[in-house]
PDB file of C-alpha atoms in Angstrom:
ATOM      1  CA  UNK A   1       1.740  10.394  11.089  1.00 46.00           C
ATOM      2  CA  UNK A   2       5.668  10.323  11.853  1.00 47.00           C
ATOM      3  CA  UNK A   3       8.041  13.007  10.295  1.00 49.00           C
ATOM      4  CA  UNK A   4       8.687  13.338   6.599  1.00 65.00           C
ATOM      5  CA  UNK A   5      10.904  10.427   5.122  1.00 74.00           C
ATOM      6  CA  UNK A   6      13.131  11.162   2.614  1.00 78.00           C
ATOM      7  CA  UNK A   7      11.545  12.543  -0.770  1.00 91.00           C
ATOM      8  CA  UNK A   8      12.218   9.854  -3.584  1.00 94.00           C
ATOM      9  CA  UNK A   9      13.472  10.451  -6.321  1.00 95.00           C
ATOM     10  CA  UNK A  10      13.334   7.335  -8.621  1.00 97.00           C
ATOM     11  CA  UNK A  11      10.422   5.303  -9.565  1.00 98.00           C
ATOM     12  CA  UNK A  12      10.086   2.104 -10.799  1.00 98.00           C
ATOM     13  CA  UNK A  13       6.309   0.776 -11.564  1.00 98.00           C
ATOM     14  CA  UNK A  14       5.888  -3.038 -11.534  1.00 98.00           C
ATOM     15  CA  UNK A  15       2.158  -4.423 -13.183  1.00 97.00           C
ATOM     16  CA  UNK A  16       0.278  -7.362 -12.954  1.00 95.00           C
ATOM     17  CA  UNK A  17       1.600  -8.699 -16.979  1.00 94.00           C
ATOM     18  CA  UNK A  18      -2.354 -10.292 -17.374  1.00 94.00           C
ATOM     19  CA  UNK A  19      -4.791  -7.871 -15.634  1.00 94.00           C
ATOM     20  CA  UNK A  20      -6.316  -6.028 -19.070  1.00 93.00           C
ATOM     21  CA  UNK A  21      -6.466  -2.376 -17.611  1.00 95.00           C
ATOM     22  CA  UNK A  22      -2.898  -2.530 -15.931  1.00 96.00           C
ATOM     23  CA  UNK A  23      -1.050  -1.555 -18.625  1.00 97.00           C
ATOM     24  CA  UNK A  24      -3.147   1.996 -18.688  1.00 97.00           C
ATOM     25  CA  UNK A  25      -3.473   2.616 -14.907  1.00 97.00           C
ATOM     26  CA  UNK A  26       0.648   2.132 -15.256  1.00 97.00           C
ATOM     27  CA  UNK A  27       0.899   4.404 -18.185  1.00 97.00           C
ATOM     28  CA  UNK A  28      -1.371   7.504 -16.454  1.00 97.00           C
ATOM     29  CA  UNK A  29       0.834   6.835 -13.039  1.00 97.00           C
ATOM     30  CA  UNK A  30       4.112   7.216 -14.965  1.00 97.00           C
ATOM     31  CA  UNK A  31       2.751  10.097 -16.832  1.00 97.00           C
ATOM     32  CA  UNK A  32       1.330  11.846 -13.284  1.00 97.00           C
ATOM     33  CA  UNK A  33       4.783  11.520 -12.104  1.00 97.00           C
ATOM     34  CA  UNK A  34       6.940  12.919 -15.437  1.00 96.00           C
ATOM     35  CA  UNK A  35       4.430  15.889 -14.906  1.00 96.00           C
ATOM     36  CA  UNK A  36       5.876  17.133 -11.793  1.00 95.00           C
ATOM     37  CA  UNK A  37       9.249  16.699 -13.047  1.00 96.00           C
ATOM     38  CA  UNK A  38      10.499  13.449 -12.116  1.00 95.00           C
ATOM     39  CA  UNK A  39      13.014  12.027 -15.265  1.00 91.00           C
ATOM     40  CA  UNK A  40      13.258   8.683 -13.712  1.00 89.00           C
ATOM     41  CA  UNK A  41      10.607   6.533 -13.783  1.00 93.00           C
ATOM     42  CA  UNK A  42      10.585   3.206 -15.455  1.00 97.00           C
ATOM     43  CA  UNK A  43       7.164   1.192 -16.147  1.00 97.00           C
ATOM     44  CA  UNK A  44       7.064  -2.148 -17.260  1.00 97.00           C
ATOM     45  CA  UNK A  45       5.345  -5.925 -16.356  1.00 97.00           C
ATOM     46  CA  UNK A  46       6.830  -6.802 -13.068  1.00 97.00           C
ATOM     47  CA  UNK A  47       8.306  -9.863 -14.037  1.00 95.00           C
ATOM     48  CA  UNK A  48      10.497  -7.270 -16.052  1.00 96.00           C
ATOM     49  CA  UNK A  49      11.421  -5.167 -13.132  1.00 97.00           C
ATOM     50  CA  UNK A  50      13.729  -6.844 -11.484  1.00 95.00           C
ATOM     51  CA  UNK A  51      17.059  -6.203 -13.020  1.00 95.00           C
ATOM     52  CA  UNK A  52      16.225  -2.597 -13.169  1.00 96.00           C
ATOM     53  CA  UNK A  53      15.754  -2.735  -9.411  1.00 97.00           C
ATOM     54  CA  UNK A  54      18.483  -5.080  -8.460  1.00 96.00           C
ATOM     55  CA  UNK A  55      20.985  -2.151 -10.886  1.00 96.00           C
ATOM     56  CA  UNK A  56      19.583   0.636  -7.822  1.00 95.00           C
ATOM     57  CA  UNK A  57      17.963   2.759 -10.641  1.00 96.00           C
ATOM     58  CA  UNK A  58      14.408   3.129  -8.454  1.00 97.00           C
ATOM     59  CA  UNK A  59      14.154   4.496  -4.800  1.00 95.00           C
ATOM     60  CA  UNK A  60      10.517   3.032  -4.824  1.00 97.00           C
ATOM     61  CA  UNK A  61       8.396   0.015  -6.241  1.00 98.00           C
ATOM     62  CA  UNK A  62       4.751   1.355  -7.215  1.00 98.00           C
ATOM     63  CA  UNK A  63       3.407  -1.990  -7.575  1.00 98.00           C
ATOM     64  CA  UNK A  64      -0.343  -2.189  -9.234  1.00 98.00           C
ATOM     65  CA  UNK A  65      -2.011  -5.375  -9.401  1.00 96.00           C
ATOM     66  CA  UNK A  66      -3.810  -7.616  -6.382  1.00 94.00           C
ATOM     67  CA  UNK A  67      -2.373  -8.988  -3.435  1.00 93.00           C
ATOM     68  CA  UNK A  68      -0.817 -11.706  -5.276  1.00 93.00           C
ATOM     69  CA  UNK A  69       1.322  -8.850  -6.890  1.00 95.00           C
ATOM     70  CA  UNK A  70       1.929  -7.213  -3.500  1.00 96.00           C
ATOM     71  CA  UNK A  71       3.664 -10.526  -2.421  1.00 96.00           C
ATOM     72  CA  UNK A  72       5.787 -10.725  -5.514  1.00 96.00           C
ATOM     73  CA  UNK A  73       6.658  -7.160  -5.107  1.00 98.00           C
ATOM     74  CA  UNK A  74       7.691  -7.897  -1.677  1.00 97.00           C
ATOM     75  CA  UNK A  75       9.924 -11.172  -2.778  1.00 97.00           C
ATOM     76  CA  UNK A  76      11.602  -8.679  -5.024  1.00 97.00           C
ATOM     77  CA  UNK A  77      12.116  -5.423  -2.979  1.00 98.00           C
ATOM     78  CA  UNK A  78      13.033  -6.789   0.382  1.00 98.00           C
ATOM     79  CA  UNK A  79      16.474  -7.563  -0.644  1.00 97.00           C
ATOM     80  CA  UNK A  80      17.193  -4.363  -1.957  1.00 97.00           C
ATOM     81  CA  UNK A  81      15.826  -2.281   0.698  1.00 97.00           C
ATOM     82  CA  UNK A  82      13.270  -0.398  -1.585  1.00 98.00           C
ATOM     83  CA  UNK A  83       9.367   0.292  -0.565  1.00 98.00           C
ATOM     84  CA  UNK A  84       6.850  -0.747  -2.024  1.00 98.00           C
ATOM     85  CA  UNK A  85       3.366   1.045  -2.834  1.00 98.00           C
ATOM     86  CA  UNK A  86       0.005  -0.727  -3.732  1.00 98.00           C
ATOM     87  CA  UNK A  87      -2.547   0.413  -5.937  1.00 98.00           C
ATOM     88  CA  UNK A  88      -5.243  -2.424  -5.972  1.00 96.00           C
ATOM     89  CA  UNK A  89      -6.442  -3.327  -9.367  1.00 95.00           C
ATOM     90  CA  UNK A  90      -7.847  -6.292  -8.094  1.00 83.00           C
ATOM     91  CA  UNK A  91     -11.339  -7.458  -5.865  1.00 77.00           C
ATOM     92  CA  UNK A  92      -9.546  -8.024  -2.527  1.00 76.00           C
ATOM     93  CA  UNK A  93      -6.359  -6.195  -2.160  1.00 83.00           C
ATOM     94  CA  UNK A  94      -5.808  -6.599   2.027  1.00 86.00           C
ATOM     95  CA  UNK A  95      -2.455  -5.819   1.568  1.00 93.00           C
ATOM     96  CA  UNK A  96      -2.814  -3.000  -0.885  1.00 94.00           C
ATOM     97  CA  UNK A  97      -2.524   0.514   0.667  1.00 96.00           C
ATOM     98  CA  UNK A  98      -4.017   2.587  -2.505  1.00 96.00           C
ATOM     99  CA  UNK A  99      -7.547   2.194  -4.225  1.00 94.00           C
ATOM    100  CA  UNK A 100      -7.297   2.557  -7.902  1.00 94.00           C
ATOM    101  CA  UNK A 101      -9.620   5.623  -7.822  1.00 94.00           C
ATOM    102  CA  UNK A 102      -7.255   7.466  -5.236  1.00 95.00           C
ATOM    103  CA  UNK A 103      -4.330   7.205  -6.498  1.00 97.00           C
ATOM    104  CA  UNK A 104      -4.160  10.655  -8.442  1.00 97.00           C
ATOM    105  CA  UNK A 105      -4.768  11.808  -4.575  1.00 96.00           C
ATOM    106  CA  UNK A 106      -2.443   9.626  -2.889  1.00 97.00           C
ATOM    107  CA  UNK A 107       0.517   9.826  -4.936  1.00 97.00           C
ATOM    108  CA  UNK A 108       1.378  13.568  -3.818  1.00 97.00           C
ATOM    109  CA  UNK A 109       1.989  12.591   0.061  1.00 96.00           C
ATOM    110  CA  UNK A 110       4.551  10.114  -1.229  1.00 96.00           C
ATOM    111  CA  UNK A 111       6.122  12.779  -3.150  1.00 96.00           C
ATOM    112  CA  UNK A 112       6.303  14.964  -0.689  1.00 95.00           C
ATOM    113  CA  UNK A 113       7.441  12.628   2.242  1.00 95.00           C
ATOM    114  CA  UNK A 114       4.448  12.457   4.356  1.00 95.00           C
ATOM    115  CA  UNK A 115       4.192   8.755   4.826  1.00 96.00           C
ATOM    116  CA  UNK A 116       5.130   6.255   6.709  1.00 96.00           C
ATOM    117  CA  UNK A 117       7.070   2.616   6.168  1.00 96.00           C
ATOM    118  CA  UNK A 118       5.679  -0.739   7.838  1.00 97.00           C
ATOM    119  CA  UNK A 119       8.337  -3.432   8.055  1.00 97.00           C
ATOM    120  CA  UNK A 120       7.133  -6.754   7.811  1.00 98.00           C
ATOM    121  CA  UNK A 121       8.904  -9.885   8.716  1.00 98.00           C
ATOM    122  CA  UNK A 122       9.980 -12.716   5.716  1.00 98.00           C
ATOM    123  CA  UNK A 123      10.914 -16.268   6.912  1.00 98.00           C
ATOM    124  CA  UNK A 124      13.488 -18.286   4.905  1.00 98.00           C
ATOM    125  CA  UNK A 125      12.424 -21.794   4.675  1.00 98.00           C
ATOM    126  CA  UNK A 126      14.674 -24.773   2.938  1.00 98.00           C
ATOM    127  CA  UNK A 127      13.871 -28.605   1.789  1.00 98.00           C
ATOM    128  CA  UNK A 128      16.261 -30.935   3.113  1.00 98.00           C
ATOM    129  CA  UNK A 129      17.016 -34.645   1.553  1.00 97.00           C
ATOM    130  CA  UNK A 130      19.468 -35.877   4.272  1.00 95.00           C
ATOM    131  CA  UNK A 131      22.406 -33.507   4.420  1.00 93.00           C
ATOM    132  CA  UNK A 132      21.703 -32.099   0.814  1.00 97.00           C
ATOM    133  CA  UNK A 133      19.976 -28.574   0.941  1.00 98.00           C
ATOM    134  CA  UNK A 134      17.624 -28.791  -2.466  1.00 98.00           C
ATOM    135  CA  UNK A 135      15.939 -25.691  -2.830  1.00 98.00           C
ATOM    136  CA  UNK A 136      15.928 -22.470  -0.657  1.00 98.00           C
ATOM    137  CA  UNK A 137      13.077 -19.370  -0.553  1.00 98.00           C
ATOM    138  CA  UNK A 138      12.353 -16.489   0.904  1.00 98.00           C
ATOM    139  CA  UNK A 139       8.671 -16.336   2.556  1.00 98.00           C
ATOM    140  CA  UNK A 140       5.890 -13.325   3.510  1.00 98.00           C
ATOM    141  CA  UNK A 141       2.822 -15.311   3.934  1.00 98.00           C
ATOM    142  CA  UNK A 142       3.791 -18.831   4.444  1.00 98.00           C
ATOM    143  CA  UNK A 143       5.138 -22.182   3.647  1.00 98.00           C
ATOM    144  CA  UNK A 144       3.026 -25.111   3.530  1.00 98.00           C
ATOM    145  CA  UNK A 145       3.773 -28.798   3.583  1.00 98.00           C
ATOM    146  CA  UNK A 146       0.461 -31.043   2.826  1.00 98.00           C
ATOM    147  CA  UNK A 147      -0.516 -33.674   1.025  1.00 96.00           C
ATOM    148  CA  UNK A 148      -0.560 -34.319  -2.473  1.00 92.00           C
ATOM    149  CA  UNK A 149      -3.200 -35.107  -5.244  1.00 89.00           C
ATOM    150  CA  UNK A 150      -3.746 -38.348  -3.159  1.00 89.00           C
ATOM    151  CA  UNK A 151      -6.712 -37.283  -0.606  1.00 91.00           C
ATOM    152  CA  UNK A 152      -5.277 -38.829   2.635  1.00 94.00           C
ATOM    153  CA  UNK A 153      -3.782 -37.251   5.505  1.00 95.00           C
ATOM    154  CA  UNK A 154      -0.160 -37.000   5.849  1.00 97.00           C
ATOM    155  CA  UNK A 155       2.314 -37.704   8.706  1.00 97.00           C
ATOM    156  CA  UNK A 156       4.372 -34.450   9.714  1.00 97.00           C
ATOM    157  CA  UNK A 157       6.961 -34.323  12.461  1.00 98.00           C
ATOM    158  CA  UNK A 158       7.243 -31.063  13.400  1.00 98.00           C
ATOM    159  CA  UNK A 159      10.530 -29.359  16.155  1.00 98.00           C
ATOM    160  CA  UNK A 160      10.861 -26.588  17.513  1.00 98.00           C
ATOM    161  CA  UNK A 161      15.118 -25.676  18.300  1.00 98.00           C
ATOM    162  CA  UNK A 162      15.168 -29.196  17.988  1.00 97.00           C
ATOM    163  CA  UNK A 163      13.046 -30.235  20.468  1.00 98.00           C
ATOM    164  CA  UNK A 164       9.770 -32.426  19.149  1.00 97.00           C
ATOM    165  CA  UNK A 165       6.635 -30.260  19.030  1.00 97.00           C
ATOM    166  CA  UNK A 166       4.232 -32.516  17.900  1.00 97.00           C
ATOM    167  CA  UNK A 167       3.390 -35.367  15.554  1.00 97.00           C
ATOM    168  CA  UNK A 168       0.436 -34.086  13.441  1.00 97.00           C
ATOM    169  CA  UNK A 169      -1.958 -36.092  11.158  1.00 96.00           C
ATOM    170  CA  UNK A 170      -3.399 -33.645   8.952  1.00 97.00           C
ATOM    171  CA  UNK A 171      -4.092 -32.544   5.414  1.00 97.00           C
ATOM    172  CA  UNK A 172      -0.984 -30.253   5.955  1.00 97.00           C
ATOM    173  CA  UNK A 173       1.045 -27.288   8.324  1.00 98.00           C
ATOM    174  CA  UNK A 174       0.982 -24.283   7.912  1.00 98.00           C
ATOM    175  CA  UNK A 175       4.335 -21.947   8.904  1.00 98.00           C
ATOM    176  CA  UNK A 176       3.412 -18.443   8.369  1.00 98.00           C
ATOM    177  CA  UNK A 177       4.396 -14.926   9.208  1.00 98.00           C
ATOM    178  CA  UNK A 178       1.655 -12.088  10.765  1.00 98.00           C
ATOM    179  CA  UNK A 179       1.672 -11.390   7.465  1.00 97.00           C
ATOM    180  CA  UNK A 180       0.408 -14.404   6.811  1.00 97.00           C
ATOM    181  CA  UNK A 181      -1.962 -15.257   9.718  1.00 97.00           C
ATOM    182  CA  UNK A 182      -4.554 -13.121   7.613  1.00 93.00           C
ATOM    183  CA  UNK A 183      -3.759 -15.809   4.150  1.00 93.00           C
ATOM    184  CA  UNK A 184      -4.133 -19.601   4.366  1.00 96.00           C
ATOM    185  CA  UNK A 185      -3.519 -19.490   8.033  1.00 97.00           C
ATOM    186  CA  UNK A 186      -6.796 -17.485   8.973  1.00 94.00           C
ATOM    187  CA  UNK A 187      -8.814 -19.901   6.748  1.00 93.00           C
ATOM    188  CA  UNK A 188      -8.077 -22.973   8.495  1.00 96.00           C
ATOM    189  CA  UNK A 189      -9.097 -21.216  12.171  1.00 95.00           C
ATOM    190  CA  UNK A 190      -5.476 -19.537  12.820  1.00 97.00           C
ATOM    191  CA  UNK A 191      -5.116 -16.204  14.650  1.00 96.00           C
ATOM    192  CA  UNK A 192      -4.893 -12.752  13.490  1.00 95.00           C
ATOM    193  CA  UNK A 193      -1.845 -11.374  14.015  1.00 96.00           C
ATOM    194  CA  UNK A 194      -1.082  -7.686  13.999  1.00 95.00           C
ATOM    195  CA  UNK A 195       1.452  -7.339  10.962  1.00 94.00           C
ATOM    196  CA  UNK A 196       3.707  -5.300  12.510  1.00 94.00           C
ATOM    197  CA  UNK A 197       4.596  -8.349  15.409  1.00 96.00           C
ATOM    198  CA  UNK A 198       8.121 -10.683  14.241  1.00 97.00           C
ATOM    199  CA  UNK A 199       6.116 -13.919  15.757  1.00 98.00           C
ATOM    200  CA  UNK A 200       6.193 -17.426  13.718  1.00 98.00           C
ATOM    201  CA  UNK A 201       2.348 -19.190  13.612  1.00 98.00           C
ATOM    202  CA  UNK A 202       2.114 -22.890  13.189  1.00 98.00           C
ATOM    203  CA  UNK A 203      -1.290 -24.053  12.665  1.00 98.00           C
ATOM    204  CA  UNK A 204      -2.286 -27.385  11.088  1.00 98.00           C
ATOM    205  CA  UNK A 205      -4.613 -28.405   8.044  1.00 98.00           C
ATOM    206  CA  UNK A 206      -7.905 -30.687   9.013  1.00 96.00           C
ATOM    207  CA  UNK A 207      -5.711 -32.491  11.421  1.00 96.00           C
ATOM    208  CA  UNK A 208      -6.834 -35.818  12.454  1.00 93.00           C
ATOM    209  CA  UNK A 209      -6.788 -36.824  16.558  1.00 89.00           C
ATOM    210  CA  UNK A 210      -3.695 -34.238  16.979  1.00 91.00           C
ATOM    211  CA  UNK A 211      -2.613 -31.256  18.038  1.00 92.00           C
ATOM    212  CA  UNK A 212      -5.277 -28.446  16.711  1.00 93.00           C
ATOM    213  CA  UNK A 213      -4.206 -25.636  18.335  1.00 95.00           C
ATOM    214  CA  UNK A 214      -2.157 -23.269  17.116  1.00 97.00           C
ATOM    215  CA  UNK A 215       1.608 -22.212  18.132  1.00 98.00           C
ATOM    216  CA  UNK A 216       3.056 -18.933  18.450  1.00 98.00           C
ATOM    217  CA  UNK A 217       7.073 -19.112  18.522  1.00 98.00           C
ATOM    218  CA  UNK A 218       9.117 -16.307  19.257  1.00 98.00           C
ATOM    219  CA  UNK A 219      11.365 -15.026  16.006  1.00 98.00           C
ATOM    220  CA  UNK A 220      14.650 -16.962  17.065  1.00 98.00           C
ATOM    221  CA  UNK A 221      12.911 -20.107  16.575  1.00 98.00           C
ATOM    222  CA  UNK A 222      14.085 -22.370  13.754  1.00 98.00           C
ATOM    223  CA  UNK A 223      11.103 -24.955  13.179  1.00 98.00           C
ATOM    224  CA  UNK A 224      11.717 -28.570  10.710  1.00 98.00           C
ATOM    225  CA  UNK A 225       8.846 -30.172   9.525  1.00 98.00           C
ATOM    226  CA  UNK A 226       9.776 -33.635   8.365  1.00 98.00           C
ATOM    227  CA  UNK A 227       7.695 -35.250   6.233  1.00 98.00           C
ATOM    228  CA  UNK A 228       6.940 -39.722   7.392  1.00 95.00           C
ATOM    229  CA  UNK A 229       4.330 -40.348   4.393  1.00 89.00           C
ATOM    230  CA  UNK A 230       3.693 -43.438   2.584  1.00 84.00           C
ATOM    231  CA  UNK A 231       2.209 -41.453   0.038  1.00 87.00           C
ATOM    232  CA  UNK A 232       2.797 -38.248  -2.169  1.00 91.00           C
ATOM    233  CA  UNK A 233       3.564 -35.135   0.006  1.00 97.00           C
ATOM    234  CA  UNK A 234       4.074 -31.786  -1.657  1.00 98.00           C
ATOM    235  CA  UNK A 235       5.399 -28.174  -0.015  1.00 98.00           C
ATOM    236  CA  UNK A 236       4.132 -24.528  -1.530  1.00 98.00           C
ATOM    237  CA  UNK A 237       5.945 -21.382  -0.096  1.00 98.00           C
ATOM    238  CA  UNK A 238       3.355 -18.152  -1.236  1.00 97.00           C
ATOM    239  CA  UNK A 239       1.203 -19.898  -2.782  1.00 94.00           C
ATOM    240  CA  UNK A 240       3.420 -21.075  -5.828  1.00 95.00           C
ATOM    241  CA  UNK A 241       3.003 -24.062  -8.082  1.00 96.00           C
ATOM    242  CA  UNK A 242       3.637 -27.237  -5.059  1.00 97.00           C
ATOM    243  CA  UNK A 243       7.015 -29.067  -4.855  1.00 97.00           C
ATOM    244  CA  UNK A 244       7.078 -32.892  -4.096  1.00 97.00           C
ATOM    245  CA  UNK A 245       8.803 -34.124  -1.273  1.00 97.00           C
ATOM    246  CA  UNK A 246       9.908 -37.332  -0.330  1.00 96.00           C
ATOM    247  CA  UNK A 247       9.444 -39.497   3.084  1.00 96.00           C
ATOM    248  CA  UNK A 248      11.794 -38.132   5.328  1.00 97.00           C
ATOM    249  CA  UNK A 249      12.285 -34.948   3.811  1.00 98.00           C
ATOM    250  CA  UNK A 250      12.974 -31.786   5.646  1.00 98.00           C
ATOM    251  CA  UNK A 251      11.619 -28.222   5.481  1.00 98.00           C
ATOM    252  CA  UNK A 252      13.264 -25.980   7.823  1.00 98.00           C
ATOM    253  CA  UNK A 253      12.079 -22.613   8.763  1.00 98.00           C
ATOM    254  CA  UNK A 254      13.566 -19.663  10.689  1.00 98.00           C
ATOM    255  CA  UNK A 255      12.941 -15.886   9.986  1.00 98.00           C
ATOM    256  CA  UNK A 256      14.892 -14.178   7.453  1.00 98.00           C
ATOM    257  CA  UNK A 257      17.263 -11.354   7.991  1.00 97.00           C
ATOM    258  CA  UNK A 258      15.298  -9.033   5.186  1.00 97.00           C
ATOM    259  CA  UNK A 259      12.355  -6.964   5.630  1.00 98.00           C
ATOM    260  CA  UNK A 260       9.662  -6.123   3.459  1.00 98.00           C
ATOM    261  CA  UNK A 261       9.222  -2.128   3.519  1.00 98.00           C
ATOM    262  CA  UNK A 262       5.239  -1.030   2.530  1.00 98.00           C
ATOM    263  CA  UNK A 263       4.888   2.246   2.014  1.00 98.00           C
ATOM    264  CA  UNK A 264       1.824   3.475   4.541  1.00 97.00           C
ATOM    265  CA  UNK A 265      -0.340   6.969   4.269  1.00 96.00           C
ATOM    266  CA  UNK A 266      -3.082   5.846   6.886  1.00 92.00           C
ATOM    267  CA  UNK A 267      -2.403   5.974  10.348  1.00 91.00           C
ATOM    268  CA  UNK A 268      -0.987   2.843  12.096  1.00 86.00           C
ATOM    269  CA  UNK A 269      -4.739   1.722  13.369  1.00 85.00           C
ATOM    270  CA  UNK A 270      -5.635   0.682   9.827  1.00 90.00           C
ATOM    271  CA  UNK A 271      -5.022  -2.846  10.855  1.00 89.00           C
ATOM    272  CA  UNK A 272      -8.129  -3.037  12.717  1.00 85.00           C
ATOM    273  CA  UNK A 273     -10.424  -1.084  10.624  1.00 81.00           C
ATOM    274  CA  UNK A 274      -9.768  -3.012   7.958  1.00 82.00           C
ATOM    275  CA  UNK A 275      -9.826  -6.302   9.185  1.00 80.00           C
ATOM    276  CA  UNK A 276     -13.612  -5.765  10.247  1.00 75.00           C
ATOM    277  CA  UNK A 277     -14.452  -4.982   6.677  1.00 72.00           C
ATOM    278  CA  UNK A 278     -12.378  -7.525   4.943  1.00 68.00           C
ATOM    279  CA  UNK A 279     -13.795 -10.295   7.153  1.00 67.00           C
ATOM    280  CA  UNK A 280     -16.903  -9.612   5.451  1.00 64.00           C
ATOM    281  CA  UNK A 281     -15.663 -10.916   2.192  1.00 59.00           C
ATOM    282  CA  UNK A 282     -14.610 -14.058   0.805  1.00 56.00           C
ATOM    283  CA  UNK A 283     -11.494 -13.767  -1.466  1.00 52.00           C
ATOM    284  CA  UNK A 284     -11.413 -17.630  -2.026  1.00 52.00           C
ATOM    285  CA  UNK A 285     -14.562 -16.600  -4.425  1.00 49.00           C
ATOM    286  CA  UNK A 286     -11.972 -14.246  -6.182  1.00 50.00           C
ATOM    287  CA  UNK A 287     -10.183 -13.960  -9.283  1.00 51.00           C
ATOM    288  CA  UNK A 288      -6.275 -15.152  -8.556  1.00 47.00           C
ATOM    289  CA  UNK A 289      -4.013 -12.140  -8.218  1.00 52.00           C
TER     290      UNK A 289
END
């Protein structure tokens, strides 16, 4: 393990609002923490977090909840430059760093420095309707531009710098981070890519006589994605509720200037354990988290 980081001093902890037992995990953390002395620490739904956070009254994020709230946690912190810590209430939890029966054991090396912080790299991808930028978002695992309710394969252009890449026919494409090579990406046959790498991973959805390989771009590359569809075409960034797009719309992606900051106790090999055991279950059989 490195050297001691600095010894926080603030804590904010962020729950999952619908997960039944979150509210009392929260509630013995927050009380574990006023025990050894620490005034500041604010507890609520993480939803409610943010302006708290975004005001600088928290040097860390405990975040408790699944990997669904580890990505939220991360949309949130990364701006701010404030770590994040996961206790996994939930049945998968790959990017979780605490079980919720160690965290009474746990919580003491983060209070006493002994940990260590893995940056992982965010992409910023925008939809583009000619010159008209209509929506912008920051991205850990990865945006996705597929097909709609209408089960037909779509037409994507995709560029790389500007220069054409390839012209896939496939239930989607898939732009991810390492971050995300282990989400969506991994299902569909994508490499695993160690988290700690700034790489961008194209890989396509069921394509259809094109490309199936995937590409790995260095992190200056700015990739478009242009949607030619006679029918409905739709683009999700994380996993959140799909946006339609039209023909000839643009999503643009190219790695964003932020960081997301999780706070690490295990040594730097984890990676690779983990992955072994993960692999062995199927978290598309899970609860959403």
């Amino acid at each position: 393990m490195s050297s001691p980081h600095p010894l926080p001093q603030r804590f904010a902890i962020g729950y999952h609002p619908t997960m039944a037992e979150a509210p009392l995990v929260a509630e013995a953390v927050q009380q574990f923490l006023e025990r050894q002395g620490y005034a500041v620490v604010i507890c609520a739904p993480l939803p409610s977090l943010r302006q708290h956070l975004q005001a600088g009254q928290a040097d860390v994020l405990i975040a408790l909840g699944g990997d669904g709230t580890m990505l939220r946690a991360g949309h949130v912190c990364a701006p701010l430059h404030i770590p994040v810590l996961g206790i996994n209430l939930g049945r998968f939890g790959f990017l979780m760093e605490v079980r919720q029966d160690e965290w009474p054991r746990r919580l003491p090396l983060l209070l006493s420095g002994q940990y260590w912080l893995e940056e992982r790299m965010m992409l910023t991808a925008s939809h583009l309707r000619g010159e008209q930028v209509l929506g912008e978002w920051s991205v850990l695992n990865e945006v996705v531009v597929c097909r709609g309710q209408i089960v037909r394969p779509v037409r994507l252009t995709a560029t790389v710098d500007g220069y054409p890449l390839s012209t896939y026919i496939a239930d989607g494409l898939i732009v991810a981070t390492p971050t995300g090579s282990t989400a969506y990406a991994l299902a569909v046959g994508g490499p695993i890519m160690p988290p700690e790498l700034r790489s961008i991973l194209i890989v396509a959805v069921a394509p259809h006589l094109s490309m199936d390989r995937a590409v790995i771009l260095p992190p200056e590359s700015v990739v478009t994605v242009t949607v030619q569809s006679s029918h409905q075409a739709v683009m999700s960034v994380d996993g959140q509720p799909p946006l339609p797009l039209e023909n000839d719309d643009v999503v643009r992606v190219q790695a964003n200037h932020n960081t997301v900051q999780f706070i690490r106790f295990q040594d730097r090999g984890y990676f690779y354990r983990n992955i072994n055991a993960y692999m062995e279950l199927n978290p598309a059989a899970m609860d959403n988290e």
